[in-house]
mmCIF file of C-alpha atoms (C1' of nucleotides) in Angstrom:
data_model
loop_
_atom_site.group_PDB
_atom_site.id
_atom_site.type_symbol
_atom_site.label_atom_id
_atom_site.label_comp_id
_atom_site.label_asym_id
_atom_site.label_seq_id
_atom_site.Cartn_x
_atom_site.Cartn_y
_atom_site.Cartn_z
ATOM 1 C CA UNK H 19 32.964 -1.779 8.271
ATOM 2 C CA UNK H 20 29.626 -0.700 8.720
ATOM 3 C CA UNK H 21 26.302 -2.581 8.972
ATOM 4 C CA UNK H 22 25.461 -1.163 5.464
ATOM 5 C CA UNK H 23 28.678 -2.283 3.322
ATOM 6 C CA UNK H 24 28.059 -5.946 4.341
ATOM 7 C CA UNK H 25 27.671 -7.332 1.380
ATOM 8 C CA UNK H 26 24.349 -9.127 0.195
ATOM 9 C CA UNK H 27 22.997 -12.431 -0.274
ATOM 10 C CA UNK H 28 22.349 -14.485 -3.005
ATOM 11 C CA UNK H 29 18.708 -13.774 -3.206
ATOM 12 C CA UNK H 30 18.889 -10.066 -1.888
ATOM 13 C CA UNK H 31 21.318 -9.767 -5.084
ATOM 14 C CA UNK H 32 18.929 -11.397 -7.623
ATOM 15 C CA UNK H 33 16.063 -9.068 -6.719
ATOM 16 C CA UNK H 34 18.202 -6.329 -6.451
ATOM 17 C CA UNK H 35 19.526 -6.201 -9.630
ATOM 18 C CA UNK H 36 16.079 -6.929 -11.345
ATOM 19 C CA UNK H 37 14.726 -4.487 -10.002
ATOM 20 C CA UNK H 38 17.711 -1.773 -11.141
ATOM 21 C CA UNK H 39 17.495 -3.372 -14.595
ATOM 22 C CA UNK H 40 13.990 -1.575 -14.819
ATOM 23 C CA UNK H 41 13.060 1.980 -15.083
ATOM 24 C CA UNK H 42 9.358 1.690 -13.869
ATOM 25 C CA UNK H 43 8.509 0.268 -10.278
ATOM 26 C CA UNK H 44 8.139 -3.609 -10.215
ATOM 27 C CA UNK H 45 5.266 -5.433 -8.542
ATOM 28 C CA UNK H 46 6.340 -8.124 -6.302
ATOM 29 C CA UNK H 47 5.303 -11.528 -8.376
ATOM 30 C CA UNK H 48 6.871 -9.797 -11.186
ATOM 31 C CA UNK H 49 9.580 -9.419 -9.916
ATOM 32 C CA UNK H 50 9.076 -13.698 -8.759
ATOM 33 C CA UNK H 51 8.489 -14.600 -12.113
ATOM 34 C CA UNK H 52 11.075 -13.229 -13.657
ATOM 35 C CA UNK H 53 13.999 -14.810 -11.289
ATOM 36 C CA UNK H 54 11.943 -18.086 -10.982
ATOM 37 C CA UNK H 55 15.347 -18.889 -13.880
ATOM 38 C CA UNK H 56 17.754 -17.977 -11.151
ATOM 39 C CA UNK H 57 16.055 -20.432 -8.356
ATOM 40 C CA UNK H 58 13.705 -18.478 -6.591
ATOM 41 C CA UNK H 59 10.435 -19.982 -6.362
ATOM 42 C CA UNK H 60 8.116 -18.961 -4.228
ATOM 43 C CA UNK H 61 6.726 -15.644 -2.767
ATOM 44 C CA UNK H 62 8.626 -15.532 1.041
ATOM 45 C CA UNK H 63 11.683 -15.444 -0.976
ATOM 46 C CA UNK H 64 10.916 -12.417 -2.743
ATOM 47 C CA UNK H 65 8.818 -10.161 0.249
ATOM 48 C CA UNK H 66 12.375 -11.044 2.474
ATOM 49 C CA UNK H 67 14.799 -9.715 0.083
ATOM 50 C CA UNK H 68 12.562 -6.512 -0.730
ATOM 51 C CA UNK H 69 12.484 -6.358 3.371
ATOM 52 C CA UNK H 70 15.580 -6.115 3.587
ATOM 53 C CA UNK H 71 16.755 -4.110 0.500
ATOM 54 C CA UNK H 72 14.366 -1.798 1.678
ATOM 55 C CA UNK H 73 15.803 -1.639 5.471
ATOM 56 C CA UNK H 74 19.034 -1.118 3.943
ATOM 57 C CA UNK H 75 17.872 1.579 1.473
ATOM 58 C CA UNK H 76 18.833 -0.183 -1.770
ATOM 59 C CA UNK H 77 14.775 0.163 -2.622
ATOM 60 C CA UNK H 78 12.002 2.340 -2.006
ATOM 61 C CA UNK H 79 8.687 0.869 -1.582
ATOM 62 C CA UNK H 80 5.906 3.136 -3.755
ATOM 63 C CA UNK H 81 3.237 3.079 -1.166
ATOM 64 C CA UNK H 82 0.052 3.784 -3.648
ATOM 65 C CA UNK H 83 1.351 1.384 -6.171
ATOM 66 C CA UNK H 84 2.219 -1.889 -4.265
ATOM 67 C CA UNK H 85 5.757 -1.959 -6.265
ATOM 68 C CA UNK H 86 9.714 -1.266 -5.654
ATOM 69 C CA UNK H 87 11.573 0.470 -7.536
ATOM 70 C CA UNK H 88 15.776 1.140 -7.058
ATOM 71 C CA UNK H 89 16.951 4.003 -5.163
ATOM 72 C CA UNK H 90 18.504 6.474 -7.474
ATOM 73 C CA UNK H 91 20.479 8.702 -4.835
ATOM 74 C CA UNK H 92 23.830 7.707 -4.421
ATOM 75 C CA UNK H 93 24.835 6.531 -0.863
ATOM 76 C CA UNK H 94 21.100 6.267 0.238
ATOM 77 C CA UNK H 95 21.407 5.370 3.785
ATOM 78 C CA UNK H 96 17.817 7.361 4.779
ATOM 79 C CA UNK H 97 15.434 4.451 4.128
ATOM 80 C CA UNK H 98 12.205 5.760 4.973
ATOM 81 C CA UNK H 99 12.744 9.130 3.662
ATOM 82 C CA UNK H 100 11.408 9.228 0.514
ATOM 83 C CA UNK H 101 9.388 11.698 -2.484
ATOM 84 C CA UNK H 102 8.306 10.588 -5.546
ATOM 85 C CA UNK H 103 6.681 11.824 -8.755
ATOM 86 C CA UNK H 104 4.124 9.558 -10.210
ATOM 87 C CA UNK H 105 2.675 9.741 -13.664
ATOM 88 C CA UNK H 106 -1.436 9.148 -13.028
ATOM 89 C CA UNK H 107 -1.205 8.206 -16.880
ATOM 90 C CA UNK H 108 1.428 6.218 -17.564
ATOM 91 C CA UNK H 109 2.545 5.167 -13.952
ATOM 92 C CA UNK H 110 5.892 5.885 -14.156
ATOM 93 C CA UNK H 111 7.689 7.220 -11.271
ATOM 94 C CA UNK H 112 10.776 9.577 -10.317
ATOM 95 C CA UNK H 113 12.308 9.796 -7.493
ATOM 96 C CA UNK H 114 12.418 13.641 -6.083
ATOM 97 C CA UNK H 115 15.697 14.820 -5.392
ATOM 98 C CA UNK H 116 15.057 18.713 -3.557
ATOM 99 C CA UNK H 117 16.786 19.799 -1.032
ATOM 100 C CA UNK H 118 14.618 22.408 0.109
ATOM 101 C CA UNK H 119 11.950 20.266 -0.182
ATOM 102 C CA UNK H 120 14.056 17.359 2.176
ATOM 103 C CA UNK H 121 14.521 20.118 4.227
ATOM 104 C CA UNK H 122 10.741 21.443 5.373
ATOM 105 C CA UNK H 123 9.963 17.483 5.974
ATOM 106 C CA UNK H 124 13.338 16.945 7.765
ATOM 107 C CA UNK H 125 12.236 20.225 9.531
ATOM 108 C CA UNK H 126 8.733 19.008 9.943
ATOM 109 C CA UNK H 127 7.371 18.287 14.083
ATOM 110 C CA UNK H 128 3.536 18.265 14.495
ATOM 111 C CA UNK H 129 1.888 20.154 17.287
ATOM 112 C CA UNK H 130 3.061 17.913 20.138
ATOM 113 C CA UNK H 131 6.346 18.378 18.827
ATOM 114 C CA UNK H 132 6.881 14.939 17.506
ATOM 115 C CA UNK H 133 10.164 14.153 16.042
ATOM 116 C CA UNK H 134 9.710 11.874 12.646
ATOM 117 C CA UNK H 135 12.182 8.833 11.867
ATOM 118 C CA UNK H 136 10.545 8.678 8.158
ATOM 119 C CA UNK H 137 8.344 10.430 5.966
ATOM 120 C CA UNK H 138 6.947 9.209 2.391
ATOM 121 C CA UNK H 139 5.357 11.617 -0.284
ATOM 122 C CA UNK H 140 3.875 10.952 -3.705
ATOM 123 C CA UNK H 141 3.037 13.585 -5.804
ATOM 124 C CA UNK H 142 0.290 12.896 -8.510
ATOM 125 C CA UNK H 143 0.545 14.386 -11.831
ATOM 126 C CA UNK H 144 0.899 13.847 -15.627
ATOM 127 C CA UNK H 145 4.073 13.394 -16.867
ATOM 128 C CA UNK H 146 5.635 15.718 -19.618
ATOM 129 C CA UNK H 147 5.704 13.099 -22.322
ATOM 130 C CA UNK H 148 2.128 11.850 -21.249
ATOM 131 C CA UNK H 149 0.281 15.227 -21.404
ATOM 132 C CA UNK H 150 2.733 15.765 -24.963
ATOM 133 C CA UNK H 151 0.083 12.597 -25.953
ATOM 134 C CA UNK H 152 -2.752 14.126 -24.877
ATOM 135 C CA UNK H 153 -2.417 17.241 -26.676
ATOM 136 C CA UNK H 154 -1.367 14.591 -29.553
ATOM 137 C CA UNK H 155 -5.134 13.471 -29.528
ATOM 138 C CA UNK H 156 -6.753 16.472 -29.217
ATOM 139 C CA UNK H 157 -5.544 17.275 -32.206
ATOM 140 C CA UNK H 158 -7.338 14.875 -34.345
ATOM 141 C CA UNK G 3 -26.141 22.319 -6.131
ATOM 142 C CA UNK G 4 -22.810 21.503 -6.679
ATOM 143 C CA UNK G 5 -21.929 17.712 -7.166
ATOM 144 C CA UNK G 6 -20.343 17.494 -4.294
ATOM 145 C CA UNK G 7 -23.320 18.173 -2.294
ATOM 146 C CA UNK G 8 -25.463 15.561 -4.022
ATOM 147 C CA UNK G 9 -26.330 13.297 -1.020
ATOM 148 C CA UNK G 10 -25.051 9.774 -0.815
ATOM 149 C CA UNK G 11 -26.297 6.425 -1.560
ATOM 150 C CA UNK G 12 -27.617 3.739 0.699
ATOM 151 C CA UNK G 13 -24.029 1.871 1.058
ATOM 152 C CA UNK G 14 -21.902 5.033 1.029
ATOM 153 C CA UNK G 15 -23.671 5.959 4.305
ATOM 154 C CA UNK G 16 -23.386 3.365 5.645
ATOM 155 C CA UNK G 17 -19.450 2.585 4.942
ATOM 156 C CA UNK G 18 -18.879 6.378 5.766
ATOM 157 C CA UNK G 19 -20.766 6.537 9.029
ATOM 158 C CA UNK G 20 -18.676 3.733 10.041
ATOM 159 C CA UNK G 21 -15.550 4.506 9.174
ATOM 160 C CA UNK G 22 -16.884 8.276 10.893
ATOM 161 C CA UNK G 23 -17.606 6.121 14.377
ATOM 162 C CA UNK G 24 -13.554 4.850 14.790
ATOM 163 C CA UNK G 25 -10.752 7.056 16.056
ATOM 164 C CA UNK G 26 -8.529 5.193 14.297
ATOM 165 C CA UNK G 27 -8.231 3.903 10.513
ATOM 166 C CA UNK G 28 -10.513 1.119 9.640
ATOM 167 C CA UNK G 29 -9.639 -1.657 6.880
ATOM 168 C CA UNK G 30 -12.054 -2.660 4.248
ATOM 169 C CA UNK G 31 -12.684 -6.339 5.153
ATOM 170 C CA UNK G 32 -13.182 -5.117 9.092
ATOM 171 C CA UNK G 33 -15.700 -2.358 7.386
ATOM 172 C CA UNK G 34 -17.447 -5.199 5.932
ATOM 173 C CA UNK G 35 -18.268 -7.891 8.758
ATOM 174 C CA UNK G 36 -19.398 -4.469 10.770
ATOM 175 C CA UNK G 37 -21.746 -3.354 8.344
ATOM 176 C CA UNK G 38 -23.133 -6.962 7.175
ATOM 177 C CA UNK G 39 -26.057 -6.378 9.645
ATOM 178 C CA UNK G 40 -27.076 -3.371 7.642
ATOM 179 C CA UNK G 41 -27.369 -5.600 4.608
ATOM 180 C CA UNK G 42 -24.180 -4.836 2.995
ATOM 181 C CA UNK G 43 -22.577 -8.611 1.965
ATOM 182 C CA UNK G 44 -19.834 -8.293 -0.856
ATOM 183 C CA UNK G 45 -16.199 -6.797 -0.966
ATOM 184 C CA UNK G 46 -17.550 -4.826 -4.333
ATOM 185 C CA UNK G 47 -19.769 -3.189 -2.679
ATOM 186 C CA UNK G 48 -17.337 -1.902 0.285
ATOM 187 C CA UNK G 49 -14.816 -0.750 -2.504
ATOM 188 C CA UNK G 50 -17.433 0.961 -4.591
ATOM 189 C CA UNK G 51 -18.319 3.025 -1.472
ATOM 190 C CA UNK G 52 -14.936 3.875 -0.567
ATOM 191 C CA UNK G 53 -13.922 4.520 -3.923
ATOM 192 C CA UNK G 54 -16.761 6.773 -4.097
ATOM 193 C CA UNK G 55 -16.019 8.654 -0.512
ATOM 194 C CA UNK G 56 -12.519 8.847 -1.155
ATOM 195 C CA UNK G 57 -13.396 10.709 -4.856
ATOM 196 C CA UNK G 58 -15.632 13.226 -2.890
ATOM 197 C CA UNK G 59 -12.958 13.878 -0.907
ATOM 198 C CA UNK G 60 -15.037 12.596 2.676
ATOM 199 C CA UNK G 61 -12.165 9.859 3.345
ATOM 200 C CA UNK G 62 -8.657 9.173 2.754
ATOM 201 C CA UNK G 63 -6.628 5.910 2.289
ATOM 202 C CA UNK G 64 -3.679 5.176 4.363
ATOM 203 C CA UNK G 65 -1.581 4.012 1.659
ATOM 204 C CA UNK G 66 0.773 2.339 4.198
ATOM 205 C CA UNK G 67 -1.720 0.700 5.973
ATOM 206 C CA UNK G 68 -4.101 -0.166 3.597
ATOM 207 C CA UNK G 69 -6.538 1.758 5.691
ATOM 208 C CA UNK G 70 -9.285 4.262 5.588
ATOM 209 C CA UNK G 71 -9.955 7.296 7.372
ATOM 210 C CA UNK G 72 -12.691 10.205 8.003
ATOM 211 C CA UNK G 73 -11.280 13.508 6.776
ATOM 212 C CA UNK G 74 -11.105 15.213 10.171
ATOM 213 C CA UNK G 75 -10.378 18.822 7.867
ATOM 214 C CA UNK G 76 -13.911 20.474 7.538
ATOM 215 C CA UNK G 77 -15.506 20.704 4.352
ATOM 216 C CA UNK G 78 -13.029 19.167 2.132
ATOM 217 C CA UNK G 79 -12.946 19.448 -1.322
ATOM 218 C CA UNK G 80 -9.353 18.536 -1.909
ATOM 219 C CA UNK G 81 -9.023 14.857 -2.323
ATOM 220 C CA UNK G 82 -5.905 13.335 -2.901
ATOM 221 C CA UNK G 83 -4.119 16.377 -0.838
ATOM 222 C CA UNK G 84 -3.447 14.561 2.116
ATOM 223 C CA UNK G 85 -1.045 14.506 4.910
ATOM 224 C CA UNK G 86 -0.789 12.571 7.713
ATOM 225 C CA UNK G 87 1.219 11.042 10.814
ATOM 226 C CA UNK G 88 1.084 7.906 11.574
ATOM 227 C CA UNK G 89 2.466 6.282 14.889
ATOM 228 C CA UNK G 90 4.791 3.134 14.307
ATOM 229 C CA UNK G 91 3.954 1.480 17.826
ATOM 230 C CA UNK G 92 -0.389 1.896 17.796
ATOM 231 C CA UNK G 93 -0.599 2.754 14.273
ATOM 232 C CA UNK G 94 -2.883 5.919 14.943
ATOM 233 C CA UNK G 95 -3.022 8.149 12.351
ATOM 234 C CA UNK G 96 -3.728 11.619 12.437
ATOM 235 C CA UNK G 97 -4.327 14.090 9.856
ATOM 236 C CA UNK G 98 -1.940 16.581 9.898
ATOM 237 C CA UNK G 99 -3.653 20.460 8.833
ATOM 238 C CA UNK G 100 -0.762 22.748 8.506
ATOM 239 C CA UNK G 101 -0.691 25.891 6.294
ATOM 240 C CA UNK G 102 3.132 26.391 5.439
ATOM 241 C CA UNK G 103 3.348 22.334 5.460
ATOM 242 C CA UNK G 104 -0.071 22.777 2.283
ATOM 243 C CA UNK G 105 2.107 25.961 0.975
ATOM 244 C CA UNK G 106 5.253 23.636 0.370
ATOM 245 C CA UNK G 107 3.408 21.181 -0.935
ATOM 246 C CA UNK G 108 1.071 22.520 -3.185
ATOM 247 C CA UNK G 109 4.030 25.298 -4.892
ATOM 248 C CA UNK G 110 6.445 22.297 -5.680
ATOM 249 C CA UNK G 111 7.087 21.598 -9.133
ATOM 250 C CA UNK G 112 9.708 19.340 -10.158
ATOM 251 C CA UNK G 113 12.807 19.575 -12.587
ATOM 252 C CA UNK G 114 10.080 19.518 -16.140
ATOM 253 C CA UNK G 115 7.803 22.401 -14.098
ATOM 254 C CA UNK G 116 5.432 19.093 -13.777
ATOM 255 C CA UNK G 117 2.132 20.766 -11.368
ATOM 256 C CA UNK G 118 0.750 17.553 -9.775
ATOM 257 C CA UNK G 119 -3.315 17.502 -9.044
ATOM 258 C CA UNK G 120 -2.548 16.268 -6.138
ATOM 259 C CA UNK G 121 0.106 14.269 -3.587
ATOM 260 C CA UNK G 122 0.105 11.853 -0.021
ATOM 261 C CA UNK G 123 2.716 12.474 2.372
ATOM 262 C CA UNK G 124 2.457 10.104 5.568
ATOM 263 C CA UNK G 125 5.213 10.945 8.663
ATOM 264 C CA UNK G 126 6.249 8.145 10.729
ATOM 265 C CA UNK G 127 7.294 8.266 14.357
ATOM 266 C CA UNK G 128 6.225 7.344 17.876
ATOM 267 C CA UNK G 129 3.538 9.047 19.144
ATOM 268 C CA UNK G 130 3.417 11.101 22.802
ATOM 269 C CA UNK G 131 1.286 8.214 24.462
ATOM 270 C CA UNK G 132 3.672 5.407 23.228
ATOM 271 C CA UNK G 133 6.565 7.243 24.027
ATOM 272 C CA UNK G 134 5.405 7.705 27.692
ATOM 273 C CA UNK G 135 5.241 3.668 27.790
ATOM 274 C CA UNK G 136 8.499 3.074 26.726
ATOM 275 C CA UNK G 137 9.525 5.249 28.839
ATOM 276 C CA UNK G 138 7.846 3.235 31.456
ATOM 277 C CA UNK G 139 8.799 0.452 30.874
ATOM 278 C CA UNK G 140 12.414 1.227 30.991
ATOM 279 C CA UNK G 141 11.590 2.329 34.433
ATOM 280 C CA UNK G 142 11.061 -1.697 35.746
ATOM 281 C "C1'" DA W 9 -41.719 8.681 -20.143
ATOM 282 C "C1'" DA W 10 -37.513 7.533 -22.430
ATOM 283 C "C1'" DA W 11 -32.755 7.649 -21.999
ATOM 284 C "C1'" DT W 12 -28.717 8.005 -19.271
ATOM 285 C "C1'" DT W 13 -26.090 7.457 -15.256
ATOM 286 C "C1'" DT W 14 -25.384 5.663 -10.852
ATOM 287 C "C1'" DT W 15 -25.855 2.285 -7.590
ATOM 288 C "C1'" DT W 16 -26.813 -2.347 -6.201
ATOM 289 C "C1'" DG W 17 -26.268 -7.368 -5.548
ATOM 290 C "C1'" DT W 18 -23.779 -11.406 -6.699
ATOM 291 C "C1'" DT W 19 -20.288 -14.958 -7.925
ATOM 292 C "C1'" DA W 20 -15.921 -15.848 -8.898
ATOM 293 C "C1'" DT W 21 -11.206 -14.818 -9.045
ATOM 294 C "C1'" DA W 22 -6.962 -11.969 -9.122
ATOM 295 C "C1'" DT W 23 -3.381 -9.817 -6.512
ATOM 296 C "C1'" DT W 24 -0.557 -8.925 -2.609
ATOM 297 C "C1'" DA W 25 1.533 -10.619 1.562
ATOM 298 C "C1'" DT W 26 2.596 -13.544 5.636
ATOM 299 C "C1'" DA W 27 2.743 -17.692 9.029
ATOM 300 C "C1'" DA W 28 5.088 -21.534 10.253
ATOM 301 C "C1'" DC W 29 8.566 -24.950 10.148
ATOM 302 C "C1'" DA W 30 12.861 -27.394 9.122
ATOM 303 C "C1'" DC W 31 17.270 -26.541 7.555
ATOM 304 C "C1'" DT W 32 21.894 -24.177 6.044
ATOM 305 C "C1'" DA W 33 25.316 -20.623 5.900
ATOM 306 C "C1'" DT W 34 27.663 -16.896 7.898
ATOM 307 C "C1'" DA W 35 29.533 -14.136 11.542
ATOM 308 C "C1'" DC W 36 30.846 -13.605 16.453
ATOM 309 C "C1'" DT W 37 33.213 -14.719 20.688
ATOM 310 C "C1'" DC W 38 35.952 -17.027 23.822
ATOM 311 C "C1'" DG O 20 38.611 -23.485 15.897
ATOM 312 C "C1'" DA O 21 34.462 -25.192 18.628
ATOM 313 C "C1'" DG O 22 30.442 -23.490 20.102
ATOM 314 C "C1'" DT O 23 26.801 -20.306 19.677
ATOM 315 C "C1'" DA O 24 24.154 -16.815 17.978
ATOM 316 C "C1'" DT O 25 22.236 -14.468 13.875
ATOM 317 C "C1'" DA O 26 20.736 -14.157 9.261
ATOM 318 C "C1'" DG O 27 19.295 -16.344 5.257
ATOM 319 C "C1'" DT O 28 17.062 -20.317 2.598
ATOM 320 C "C1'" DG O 29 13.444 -23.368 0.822
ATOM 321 C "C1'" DT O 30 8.870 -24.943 1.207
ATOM 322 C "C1'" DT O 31 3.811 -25.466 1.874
ATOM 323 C "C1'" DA O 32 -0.147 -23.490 2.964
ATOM 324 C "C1'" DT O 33 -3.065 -19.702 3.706
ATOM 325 C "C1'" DA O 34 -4.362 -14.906 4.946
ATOM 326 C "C1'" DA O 35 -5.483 -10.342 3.481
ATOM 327 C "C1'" DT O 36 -6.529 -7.051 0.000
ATOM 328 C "C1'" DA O 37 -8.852 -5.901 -4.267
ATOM 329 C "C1'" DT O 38 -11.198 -6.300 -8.821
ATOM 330 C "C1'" DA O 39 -13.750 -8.332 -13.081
ATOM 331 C "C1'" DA O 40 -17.890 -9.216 -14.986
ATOM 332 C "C1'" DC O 41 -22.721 -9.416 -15.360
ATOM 333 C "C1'" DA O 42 -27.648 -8.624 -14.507
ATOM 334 C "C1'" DA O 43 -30.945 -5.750 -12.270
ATOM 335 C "C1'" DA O 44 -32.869 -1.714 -9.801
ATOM 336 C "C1'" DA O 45 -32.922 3.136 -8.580
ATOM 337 C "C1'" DA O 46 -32.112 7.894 -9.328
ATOM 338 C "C1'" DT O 47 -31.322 11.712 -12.462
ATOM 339 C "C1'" DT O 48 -31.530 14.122 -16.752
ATOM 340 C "C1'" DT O 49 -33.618 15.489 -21.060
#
DNA sequence: AAATTTTTGTTATATTATAACACTATACTC
DNA sequence: GAGTATAGTGTTATAATATAACAAAAATTT
């Protein structure tokens, strides 16, 4: 069995499945609040479970938001290696599944020839159903 | 005159120059005790610079780090386009300027044909100087 | 010169994250 | 299976990062 099947504990499994229940990244005292129920009550609690769901790659953290969100590839065992979509409007964010795209960053050594262990991209844009509104209101 | 020429303000200067002086990324609360001799006394009005510096495209934020930068990529005028590696042992950050690396990046689209205005992508490895160390240090 | 926009200065407070310490549970190893 | 190492828990306090809100001054536009 390796280090990654171990199974989790108690409080790694409360935040973990809070944060799969939702689509949208969750912000850390969110996330607190809403298991206070379940017997977690203070922050430490929370920030060491996301830790370690994130070491595992269970999680991704979304750097320019400050909130976690569920990895959506199955099998993740690249923590660290992440791209995501983020709505500027509506915040929402998708995780980027492109091989090509994995493979120019996998690919990717700087001029000293520096090997990466991780990489994170966000791309910025308007999502389909957000710019749909916009054209909504222009309307009117 | 384009806007972007428009000179800056009293407090941008002196938050840019700075941020301009050190190698490496500087964080907002060290920005401030520096520049409190120049008469600058308040978080708001460290944040109103950067946000204003980042906008014209003169810094970036290290999402990861919570940091700012001087764009080192001569006359900028893409904001929010950034790219950077960033050393896991000294945290220096360098901003990475590579045309097929900008290509990639700015032709994705995702699955909806979604353009994004704009995207962060921060590498993460050991620098050459850090490396040597540990190398070092192995040595004893 | 009036109106608009940008910047400033200020106080207070919100949000995000970690240090430190005592204790418990689980896994490892001989 | 006793001893020991490792990982996780619960708690209090506090550090670090960032913004809201408001009044006033400066710069820019019309």
């Amino acid at each position: 069995m390796d280090k990654k099947s171990k199974s989790l504990s108690k409080n790694q499994k409360i935040v973990l499945d809070f944060i799969q229940k939702n689509k949208k990244p969750v912000k850390a005292y969110s996330i607190l609040s809403n298991v206070q129920k379940k017997g977690i009550n203070a922050p430490p609690q929370v920030y060491r479970a996301l830790d370690k769901l994130i070491e595992i790659g269970k999680i991704h953290r979304v750097e320019s938001q400050n909130s976690f969100v569920a990895c959506k590839i199955s099998n993740c065992d690249t923590p660290h290696k992440t791209i995501f979509s983020i709505c500027n409007s509506c915040e929402i964010v998708s995780e980027i599944n492109d091989p090509k795209l994995f493979k120019n960053l996998k690919d990717f050594r700087d001029k000293d020839g520096t090997v990466f262990d991780g990489y994170n991209l966000e791309f910025f844009g308007t999502c389909k159903s957000c710019k749909n509104k916009q054209i909504e209101n222009t309307k009117h």
